[in-house]
Tab-separated table of C-alpha atoms and ligand atoms in Angstrom:
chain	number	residue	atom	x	y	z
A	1	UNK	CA	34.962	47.715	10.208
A	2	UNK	CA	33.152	45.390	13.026
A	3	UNK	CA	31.455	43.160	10.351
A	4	UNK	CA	33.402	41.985	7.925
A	5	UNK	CA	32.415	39.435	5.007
A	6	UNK	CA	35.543	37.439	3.915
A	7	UNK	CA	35.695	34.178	1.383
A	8	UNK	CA	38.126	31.873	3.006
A	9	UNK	CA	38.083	28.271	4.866
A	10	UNK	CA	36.287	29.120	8.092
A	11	UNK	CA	39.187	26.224	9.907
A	12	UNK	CA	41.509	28.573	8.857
A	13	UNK	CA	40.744	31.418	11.175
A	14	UNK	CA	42.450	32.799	14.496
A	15	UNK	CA	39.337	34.168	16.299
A	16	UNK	CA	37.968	33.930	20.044
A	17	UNK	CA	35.215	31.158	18.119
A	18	UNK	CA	34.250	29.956	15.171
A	19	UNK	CA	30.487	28.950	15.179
A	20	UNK	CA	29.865	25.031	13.589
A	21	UNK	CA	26.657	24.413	11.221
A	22	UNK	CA	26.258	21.350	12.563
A	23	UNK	CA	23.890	18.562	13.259
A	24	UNK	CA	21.553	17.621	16.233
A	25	UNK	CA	23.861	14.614	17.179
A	26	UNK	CA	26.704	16.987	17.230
A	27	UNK	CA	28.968	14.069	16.326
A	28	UNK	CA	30.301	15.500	12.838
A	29	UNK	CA	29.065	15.087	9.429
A	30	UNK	CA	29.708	16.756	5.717
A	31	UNK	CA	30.186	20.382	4.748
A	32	UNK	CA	31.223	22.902	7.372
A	33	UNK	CA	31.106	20.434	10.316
A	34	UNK	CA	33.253	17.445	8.731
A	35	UNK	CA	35.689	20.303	7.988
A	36	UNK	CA	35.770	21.547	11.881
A	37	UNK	CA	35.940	17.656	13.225
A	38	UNK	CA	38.744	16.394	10.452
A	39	UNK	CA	40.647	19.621	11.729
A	40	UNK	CA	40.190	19.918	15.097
A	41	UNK	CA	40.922	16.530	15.691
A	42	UNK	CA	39.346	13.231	17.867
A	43	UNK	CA	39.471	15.015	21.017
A	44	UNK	CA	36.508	17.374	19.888
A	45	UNK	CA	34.499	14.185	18.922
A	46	UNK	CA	35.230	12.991	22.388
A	47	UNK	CA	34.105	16.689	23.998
A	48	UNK	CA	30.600	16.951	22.152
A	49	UNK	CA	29.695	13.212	22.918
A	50	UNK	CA	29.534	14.333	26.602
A	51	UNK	CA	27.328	17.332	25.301
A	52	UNK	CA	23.998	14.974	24.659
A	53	UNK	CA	23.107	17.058	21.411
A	54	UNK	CA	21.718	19.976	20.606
A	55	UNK	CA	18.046	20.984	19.854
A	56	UNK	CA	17.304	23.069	16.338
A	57	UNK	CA	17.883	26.857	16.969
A	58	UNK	CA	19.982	26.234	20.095
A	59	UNK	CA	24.214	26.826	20.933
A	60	UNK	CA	26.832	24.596	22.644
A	61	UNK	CA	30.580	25.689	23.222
A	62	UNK	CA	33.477	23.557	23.050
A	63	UNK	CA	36.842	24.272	22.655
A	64	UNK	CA	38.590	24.513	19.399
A	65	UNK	CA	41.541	21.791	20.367
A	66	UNK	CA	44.094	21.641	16.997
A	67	UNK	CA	42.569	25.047	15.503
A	68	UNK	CA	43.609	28.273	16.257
A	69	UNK	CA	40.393	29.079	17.398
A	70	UNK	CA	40.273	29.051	21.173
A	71	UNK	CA	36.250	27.971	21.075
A	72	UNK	CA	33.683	26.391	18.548
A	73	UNK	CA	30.135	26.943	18.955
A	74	UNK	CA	28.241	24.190	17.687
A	75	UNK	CA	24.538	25.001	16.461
A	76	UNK	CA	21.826	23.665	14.468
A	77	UNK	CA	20.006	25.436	12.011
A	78	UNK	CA	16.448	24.195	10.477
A	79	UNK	CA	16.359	21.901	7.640
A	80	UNK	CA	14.669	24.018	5.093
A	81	UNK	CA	12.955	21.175	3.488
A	82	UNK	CA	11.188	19.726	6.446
A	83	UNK	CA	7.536	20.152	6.051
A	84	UNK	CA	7.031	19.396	9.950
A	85	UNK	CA	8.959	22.162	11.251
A	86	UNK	CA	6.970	25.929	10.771
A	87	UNK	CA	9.105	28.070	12.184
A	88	UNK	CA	12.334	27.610	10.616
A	89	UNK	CA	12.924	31.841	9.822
A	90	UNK	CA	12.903	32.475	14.050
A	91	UNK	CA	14.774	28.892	14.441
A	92	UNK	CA	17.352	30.392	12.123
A	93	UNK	CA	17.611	33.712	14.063
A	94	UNK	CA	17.774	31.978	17.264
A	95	UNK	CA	21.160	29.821	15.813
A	96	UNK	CA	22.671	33.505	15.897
A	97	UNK	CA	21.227	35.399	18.780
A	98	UNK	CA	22.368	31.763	20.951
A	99	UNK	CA	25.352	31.426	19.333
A	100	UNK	CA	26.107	35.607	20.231
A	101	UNK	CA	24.787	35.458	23.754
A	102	UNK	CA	27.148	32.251	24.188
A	103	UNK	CA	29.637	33.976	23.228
A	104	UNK	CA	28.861	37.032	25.125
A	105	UNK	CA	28.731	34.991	28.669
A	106	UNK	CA	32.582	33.055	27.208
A	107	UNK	CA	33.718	36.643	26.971
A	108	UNK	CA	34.735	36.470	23.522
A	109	UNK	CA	35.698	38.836	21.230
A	110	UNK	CA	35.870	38.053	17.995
A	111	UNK	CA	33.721	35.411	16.442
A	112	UNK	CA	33.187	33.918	12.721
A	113	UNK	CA	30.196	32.218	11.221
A	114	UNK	CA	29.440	30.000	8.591
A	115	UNK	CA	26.214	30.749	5.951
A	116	UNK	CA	24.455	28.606	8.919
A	117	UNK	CA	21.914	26.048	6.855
A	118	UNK	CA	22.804	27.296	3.532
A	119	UNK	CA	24.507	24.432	2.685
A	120	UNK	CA	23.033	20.471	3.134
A	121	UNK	CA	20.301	22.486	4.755
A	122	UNK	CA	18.821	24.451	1.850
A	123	UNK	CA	17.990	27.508	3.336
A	124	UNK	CA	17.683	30.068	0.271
A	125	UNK	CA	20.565	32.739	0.254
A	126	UNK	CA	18.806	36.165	0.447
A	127	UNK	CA	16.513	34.633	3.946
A	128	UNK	CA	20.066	32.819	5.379
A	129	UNK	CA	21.834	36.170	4.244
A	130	UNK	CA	19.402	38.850	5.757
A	131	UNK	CA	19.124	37.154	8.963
A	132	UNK	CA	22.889	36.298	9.501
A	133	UNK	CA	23.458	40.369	8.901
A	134	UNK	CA	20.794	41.710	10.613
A	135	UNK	CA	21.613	39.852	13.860
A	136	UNK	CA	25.514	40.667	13.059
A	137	UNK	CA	24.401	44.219	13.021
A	138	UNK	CA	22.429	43.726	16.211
A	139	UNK	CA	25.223	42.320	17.939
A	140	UNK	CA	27.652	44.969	16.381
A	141	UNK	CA	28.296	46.781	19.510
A	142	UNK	CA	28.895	43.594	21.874
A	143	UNK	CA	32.281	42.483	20.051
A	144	UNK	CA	35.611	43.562	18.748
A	145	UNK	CA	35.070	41.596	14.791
A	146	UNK	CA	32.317	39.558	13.743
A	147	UNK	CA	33.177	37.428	11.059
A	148	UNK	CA	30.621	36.814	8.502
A	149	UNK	CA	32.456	33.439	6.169
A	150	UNK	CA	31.441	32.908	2.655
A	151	UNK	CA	32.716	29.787	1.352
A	152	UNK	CA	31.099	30.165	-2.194
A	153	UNK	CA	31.796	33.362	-4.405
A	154	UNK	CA	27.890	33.470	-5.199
A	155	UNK	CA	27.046	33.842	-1.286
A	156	UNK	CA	29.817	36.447	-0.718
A	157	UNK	CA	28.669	38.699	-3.939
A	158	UNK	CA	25.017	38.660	-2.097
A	159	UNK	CA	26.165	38.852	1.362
A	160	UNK	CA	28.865	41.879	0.319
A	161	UNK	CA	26.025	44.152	-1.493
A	162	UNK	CA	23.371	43.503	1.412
A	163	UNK	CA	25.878	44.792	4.106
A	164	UNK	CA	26.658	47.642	1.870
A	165	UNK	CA	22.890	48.401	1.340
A	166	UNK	CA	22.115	48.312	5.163
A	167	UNK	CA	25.364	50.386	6.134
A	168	UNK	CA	23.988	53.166	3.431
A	169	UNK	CA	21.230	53.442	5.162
B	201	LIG	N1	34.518	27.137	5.660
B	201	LIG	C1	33.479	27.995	5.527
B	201	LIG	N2	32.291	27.648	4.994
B	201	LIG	C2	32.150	26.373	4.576
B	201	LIG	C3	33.170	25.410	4.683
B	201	LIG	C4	34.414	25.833	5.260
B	201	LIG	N3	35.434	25.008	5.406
B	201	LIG	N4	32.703	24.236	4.184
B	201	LIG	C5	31.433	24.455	3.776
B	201	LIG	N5	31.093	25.743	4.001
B	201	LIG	P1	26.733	23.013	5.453
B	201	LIG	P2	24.132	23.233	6.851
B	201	LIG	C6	29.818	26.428	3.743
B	201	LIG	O1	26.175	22.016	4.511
B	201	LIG	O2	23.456	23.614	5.594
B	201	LIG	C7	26.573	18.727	7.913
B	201	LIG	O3	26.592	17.423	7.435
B	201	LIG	C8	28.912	25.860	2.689
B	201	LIG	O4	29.308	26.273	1.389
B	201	LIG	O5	28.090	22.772	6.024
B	201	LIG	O6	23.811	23.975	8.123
B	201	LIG	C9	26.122	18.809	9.369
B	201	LIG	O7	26.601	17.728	10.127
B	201	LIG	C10	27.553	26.460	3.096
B	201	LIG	O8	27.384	27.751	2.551
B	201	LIG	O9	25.741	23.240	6.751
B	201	LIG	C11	24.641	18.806	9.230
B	201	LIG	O10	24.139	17.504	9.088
B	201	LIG	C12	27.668	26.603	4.610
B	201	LIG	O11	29.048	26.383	4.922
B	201	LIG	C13	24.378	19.587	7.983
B	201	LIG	O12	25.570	19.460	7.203
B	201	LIG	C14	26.810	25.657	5.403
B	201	LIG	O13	26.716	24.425	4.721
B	201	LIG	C15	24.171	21.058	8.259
B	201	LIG	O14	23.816	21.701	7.071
């Protein structure tokens, strides 16, 4: 199957990429992120400082240095809390679609992501969990696996019967 929803450390996998949830600095930080700097190692830190940031919604590559992964894609989903920003569901979509059409023009193949902003972020699990499948079934036909990582058993229990509803269909 093309999209696959697995419950494992995201560090841990031997892809093409591995997209990062992380932060507009892009200079590391908790969750997902902290995992991808502590393993990657300094020489990532040193990559993305040369990347000036990264705007909410939008995708930078790097390469994925002490992880088996050959690339990271770094983007920035919307903080779910912040009254000032309005569109946060299309922000969220674009995280994907950038992320995919990065990794499109890198010529990669297989790719994992993260529950982008479901985590320090708080975006709710069934509008973070129908937007990273739809796009991952939108982008179905451009790679060889797409990775969809649960890190929590709740998220992959929701994220498992949503694919299985849309593939019924
Ligand atoms: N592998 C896979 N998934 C993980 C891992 C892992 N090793 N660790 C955590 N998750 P979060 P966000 C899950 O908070 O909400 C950082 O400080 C986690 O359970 O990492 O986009 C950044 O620097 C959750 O479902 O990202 C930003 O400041 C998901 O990854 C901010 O957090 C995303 O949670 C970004 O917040």
């Amino acid at each position: 199957m093309k999209i696959e929803v697995i419950k494992c450390d995201i560090t841990e996998l031997d892809v093409d990429a591995i997209v990062n949830a992380a932060n507009i600095s892009l200079l590391g930080g908790g969750g997902v992120d902290g995992a991808i700097h502590r393993k990657a190692g300094k020489e990532l830190l040193e990559e993305c400082k040369k990347l000036n940031g990264c705007k909410i919604g939008e995708a930078k590559i790097t390469s994925g240095y002490n992880l088996k992964t050959r690339y990271i894609i770094h983007t920035v989903a919307p903080k779910w809390y912040d009254f000032r920003i309005n569109n946060k569901e299309q922000l969220l979509k674009s995280c994907y679609i950038n992320s995919y059409e990065l990794a499109k023009e890198n010529k990669i193949k297989t790719i994992a992501f993260p529950c982008l902003g479901m985590g320090v972020y708080q975006v709710p699990l069934p509008i973070g969990a129908k937007i990273s499948i739809d796009t991952a079934i939108q982008y179905a036909n451009d790679f060889e696996e797409i990775y969809l990582v649960c890190f929590k058993e709740e998220k992959y229990k929701y994220y498992c019967e949503y694919l299985n509803e849309k593939q019924r269909k």
